[in-house]
mmCIF file of C-alpha atoms in Angstrom:
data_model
loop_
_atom_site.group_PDB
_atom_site.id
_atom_site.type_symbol
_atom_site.label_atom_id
_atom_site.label_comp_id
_atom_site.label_asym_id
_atom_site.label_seq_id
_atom_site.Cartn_x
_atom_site.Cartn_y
_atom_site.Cartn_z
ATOM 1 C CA UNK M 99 0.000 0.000 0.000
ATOM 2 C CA UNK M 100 1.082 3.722 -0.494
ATOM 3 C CA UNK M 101 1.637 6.228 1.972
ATOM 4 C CA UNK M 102 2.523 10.153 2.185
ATOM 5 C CA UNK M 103 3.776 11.305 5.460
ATOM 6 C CA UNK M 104 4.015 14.651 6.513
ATOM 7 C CA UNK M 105 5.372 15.334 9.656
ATOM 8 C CA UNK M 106 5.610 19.056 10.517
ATOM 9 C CA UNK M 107 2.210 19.477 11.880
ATOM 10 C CA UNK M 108 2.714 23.474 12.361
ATOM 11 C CA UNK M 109 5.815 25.395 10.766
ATOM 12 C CA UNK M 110 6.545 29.435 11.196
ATOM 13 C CA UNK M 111 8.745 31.095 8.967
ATOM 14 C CA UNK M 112 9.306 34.899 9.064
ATOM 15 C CA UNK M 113 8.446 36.978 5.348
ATOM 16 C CA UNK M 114 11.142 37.145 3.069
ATOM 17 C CA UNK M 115 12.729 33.869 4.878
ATOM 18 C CA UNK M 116 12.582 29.992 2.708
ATOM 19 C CA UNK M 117 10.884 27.439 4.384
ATOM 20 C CA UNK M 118 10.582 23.671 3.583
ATOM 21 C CA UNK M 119 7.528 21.675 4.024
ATOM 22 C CA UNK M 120 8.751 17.637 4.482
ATOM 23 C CA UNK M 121 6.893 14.758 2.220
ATOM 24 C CA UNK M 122 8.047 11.339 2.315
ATOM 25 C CA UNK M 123 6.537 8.701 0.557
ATOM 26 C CA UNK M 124 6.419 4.630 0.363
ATOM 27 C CA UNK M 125 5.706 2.380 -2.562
ATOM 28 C CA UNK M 126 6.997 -0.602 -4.440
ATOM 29 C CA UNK M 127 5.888 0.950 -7.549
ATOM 30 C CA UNK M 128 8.291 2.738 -9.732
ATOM 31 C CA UNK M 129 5.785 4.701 -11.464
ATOM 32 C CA UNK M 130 4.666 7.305 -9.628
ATOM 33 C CA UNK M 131 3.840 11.188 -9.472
ATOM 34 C CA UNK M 132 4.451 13.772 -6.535
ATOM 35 C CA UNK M 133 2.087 17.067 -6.244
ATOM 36 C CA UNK M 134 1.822 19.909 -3.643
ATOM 37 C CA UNK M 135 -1.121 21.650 -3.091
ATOM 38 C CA UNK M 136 -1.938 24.519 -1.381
ATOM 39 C CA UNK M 137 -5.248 25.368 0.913
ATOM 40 C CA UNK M 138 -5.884 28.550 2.214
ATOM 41 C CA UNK M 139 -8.280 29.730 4.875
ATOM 42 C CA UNK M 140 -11.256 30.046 2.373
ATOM 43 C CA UNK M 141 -10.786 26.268 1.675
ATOM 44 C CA UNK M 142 -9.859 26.175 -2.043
ATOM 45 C CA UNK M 143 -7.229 23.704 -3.287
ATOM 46 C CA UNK M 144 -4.204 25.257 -5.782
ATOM 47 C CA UNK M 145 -2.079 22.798 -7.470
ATOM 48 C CA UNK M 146 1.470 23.979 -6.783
ATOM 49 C CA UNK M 147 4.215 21.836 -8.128
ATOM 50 C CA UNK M 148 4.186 18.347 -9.828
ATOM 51 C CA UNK M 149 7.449 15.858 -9.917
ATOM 52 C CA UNK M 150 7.399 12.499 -11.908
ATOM 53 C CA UNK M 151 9.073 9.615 -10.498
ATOM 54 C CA UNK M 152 11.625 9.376 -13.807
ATOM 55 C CA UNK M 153 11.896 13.249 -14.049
ATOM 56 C CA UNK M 154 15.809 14.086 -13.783
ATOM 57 C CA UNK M 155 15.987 17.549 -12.274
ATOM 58 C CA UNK M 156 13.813 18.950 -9.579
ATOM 59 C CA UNK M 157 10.785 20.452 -10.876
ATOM 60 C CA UNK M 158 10.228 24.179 -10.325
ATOM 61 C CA UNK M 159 7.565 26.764 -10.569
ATOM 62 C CA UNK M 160 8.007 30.499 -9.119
ATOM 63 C CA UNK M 161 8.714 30.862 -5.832
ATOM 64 C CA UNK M 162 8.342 26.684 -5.472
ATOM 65 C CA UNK M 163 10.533 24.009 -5.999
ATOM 66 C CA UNK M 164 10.583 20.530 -5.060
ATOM 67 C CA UNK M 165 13.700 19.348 -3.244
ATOM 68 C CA UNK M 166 12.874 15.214 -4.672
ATOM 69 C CA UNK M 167 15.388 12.830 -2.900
ATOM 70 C CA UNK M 168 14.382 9.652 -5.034
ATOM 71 C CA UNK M 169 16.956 7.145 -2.618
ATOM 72 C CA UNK M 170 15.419 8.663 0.356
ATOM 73 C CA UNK M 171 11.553 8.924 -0.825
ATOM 74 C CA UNK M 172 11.087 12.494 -0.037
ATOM 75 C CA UNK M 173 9.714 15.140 -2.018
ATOM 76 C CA UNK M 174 10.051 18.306 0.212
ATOM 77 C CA UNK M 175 8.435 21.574 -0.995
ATOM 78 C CA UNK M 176 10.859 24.700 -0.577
ATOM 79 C CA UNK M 177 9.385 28.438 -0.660
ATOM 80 C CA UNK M 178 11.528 31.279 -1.086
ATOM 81 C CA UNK M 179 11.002 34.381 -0.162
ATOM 82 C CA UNK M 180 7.776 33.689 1.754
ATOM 83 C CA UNK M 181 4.968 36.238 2.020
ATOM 84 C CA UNK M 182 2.099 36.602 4.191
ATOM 85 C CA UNK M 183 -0.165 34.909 1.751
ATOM 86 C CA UNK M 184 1.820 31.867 1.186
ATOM 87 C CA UNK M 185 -0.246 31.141 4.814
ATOM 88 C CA UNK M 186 -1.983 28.062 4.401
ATOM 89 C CA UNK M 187 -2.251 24.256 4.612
ATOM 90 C CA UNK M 188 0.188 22.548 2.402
ATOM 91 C CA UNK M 189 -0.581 18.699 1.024
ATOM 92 C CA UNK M 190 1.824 16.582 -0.395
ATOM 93 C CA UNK M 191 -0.161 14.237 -2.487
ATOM 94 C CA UNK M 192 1.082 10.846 -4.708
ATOM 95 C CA UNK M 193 -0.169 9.340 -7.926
ATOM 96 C CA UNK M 194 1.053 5.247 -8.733
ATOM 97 C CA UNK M 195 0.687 3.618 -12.078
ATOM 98 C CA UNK M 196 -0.752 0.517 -10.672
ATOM 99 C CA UNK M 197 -3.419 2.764 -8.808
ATOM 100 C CA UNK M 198 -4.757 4.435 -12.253
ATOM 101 C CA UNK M 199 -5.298 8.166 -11.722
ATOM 102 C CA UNK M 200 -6.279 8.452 -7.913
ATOM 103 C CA UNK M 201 -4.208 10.941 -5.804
ATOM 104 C CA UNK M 202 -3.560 9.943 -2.122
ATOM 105 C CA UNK M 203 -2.788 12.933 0.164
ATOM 106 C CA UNK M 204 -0.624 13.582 3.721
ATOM 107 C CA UNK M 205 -2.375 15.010 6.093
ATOM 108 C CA UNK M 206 -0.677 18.099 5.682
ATOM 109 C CA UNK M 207 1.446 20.785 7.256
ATOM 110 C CA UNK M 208 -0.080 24.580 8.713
ATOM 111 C CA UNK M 209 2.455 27.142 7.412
ATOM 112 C CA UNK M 210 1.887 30.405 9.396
ATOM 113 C CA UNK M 211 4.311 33.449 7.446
ATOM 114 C CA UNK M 212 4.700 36.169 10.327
ATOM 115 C CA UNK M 213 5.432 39.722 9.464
ATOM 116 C CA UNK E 149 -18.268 25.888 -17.500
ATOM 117 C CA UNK E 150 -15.009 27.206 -16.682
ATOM 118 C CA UNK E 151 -14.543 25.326 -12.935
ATOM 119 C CA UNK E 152 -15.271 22.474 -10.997
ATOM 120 C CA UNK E 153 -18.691 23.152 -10.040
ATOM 121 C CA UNK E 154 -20.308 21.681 -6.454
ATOM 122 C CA UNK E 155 -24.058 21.849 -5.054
ATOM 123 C CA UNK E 156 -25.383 21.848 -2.880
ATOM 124 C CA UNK E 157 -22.097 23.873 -1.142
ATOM 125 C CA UNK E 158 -23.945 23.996 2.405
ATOM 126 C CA UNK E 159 -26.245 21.358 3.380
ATOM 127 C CA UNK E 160 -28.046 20.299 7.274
ATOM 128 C CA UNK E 161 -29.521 17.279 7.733
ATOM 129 C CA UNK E 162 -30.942 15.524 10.430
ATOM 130 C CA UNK E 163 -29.371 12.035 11.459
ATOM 131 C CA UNK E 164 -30.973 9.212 9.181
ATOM 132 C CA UNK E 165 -31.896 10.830 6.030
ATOM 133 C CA UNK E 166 -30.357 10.747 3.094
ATOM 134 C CA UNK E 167 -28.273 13.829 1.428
ATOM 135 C CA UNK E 168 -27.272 13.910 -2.136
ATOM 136 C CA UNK E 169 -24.158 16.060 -3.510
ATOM 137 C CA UNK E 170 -23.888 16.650 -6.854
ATOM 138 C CA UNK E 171 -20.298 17.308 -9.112
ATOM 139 C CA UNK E 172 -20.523 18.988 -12.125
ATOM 140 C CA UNK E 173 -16.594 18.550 -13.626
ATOM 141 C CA UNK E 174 -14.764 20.866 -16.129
ATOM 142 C CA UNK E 175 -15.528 20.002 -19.792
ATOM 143 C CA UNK E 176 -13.561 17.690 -21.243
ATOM 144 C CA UNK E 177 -11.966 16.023 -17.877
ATOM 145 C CA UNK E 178 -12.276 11.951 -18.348
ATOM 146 C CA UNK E 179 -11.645 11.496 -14.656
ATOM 147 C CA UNK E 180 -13.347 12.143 -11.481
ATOM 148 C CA UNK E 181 -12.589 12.257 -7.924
ATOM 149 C CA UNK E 182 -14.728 12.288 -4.304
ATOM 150 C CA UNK E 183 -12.664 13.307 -1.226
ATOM 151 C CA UNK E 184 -13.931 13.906 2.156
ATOM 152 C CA UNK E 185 -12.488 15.896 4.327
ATOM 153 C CA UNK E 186 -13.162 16.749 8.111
ATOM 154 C CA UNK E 187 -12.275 19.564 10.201
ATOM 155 C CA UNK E 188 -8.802 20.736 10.148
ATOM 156 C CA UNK E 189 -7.704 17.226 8.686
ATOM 157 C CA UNK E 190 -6.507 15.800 5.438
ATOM 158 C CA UNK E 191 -8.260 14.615 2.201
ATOM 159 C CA UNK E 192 -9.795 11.071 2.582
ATOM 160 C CA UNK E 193 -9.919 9.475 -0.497
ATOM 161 C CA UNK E 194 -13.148 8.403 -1.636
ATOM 162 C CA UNK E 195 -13.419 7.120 -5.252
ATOM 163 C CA UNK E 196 -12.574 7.934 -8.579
ATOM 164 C CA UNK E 197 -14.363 7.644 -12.164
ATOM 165 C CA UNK E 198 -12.545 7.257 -15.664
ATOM 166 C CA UNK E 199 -15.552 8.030 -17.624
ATOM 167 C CA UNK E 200 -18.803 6.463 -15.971
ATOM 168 C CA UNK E 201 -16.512 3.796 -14.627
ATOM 169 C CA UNK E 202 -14.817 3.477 -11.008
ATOM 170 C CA UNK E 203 -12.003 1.718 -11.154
ATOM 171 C CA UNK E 204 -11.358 2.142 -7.324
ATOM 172 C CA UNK E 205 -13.917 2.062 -4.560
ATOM 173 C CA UNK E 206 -11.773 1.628 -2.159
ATOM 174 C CA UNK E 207 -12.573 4.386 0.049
ATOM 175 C CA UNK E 208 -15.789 4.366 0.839
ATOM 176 C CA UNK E 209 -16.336 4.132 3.681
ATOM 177 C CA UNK E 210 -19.617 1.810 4.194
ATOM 178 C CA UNK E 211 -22.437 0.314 2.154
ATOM 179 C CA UNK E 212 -24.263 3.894 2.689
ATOM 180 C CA UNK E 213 -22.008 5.548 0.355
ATOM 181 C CA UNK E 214 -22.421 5.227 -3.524
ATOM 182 C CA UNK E 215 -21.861 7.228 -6.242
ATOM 183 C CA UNK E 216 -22.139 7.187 -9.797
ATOM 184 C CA UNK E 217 -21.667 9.004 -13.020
ATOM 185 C CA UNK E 218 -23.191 9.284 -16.236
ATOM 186 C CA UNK E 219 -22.803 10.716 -20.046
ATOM 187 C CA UNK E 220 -18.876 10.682 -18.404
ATOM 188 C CA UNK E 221 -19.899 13.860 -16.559
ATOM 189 C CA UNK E 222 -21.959 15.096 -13.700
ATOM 190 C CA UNK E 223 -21.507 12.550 -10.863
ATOM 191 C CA UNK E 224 -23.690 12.268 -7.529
ATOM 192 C CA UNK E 225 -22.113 11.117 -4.199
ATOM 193 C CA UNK E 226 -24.991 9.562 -2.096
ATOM 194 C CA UNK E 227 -25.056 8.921 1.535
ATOM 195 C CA UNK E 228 -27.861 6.851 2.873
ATOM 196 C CA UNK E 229 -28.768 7.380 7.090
ATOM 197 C CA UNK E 230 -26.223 9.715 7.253
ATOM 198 C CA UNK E 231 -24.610 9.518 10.911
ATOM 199 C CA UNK E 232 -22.641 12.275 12.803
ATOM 200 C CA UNK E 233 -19.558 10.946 11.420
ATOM 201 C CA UNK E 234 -20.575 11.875 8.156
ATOM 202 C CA UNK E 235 -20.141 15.417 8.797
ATOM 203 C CA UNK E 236 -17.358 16.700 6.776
ATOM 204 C CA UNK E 237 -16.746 18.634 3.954
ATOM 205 C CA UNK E 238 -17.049 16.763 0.466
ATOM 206 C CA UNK E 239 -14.538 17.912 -2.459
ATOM 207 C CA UNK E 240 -15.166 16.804 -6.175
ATOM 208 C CA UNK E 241 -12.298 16.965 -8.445
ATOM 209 C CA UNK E 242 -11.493 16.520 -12.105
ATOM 210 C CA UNK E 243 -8.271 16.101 -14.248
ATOM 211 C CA UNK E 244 -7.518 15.087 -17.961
ATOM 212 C CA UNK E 245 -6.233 11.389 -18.095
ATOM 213 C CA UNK E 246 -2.902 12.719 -18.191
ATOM 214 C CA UNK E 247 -0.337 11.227 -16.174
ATOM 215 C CA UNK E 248 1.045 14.753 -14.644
ATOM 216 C CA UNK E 249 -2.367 15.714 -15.196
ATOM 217 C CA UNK E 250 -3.509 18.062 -11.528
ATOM 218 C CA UNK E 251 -6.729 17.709 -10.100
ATOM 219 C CA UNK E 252 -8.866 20.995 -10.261
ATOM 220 C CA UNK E 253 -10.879 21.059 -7.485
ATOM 221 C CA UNK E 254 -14.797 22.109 -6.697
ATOM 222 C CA UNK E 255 -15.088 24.677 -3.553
ATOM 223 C CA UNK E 256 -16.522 21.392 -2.206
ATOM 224 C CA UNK E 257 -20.307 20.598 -0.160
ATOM 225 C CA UNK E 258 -20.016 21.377 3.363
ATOM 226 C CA UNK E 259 -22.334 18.788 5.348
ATOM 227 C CA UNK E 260 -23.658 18.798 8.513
ATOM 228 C CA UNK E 261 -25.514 15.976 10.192
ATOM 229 C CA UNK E 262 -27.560 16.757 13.265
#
């Protein structure tokens, strides 16, 4: 069976500072996709960032990048330069081959950006 | 239309009956996804439709939850006796049958069992 863990319950980061949100993951299969979402307050869920399991370099988008350790199943989200919106709940969610298109999600990590 | 669209987005019901929530997907988008999620917790899978089909049902909870699809669009999550437990809110999602493809999520059905 798959599984997404995401440890950091709760993380602060001051503005302007990076942070990095933790994701590791388990599965046999070597297929597989990594994706970050965000959820703010008002509830809505924004794709972020999306790594494939064969994809060479780290993917990037913005202010995001994923820090994907294949060896060490983690795909950690990094933010740079953090702003006061960028408070949220963050997912990190997993697609497998053998599981067709179904995305299982961690159960997430509260980023709080103080002033 | 031009989102994931989600009715009824508030419902209250009293323990026992039976609540319907209704997913109306973006245009085009060949798969479908119920989550559930409850108060300041993650997304619990619920199932997913390629077209009118589920392939995986493996998250509903009990027999009292079904759902289905047809014309590989608008889908309806039922819950039968709803309990206490039920109450959670209820996210639709759709994607293209794209690998990378992300799901775009509905503002989701807020339910409430009393």
């Amino acid at each position: 069976a798959q599984k997404i863990t995401q440890t950091q319950p709760g993380m602060f980061v001051q503005e302007k500072e990076a942070v990095t949100l933790d994701c590791t993951y388990d599965t046999s299969d070597p297929s597989y996709g990594l994706f970050w979402y965000k959820q703010p307050s008002s509830g809505e869920m924004i794709f972020l960032i999306y790594q494939g399991s064969y994809d060479q370099q780290n993917a990037t988008e913005g202010r995001y990048s994923l820090n994907f350790q294949k060896a060490r199943k983690s795909a950690n989200l990094v933010i740079s330069a953090s702003q006061l919106g960028d408070s949220a709940m963050y997912f990190c969610a997993m697609r497998i081959r053998d599981s067709g298109y179904a995305l299982n999600f961690g159960k997430g990590t509260s980023l709080l950006v103080t002033p | 239309g031009a989102g994931v669209s989600q009715s009824p987005s508030n419902k209250v019901t009293e323990k026992g009956k039976d609540v319907e929530l209704r997913c109306d997907p973006i245009s085009g988008h060949t798969a479908l996804y119920w989550y559930r999620q409850s108060l300041g917790q993650g997304l619990e899978f619920l199932i997913y439709f390629q077209g009118n089909s589920a392939p995986d049902k493996s998250g509903l909870p009990s027999d009292r939850f079904s759902a289905e699809r047809t014309g590989g669009s608008v889908s309806t999550l039922t819950i039968q006796r709803t309990q206490q437990e039920d109450s959670a809110v209820y996210l639709c999602a759709s994607s293209s049958l794209s690998w990378a493809g992300e799901l775009f999520f509905g503002e989701g059905s807020r339910l409430t069992v009393l």
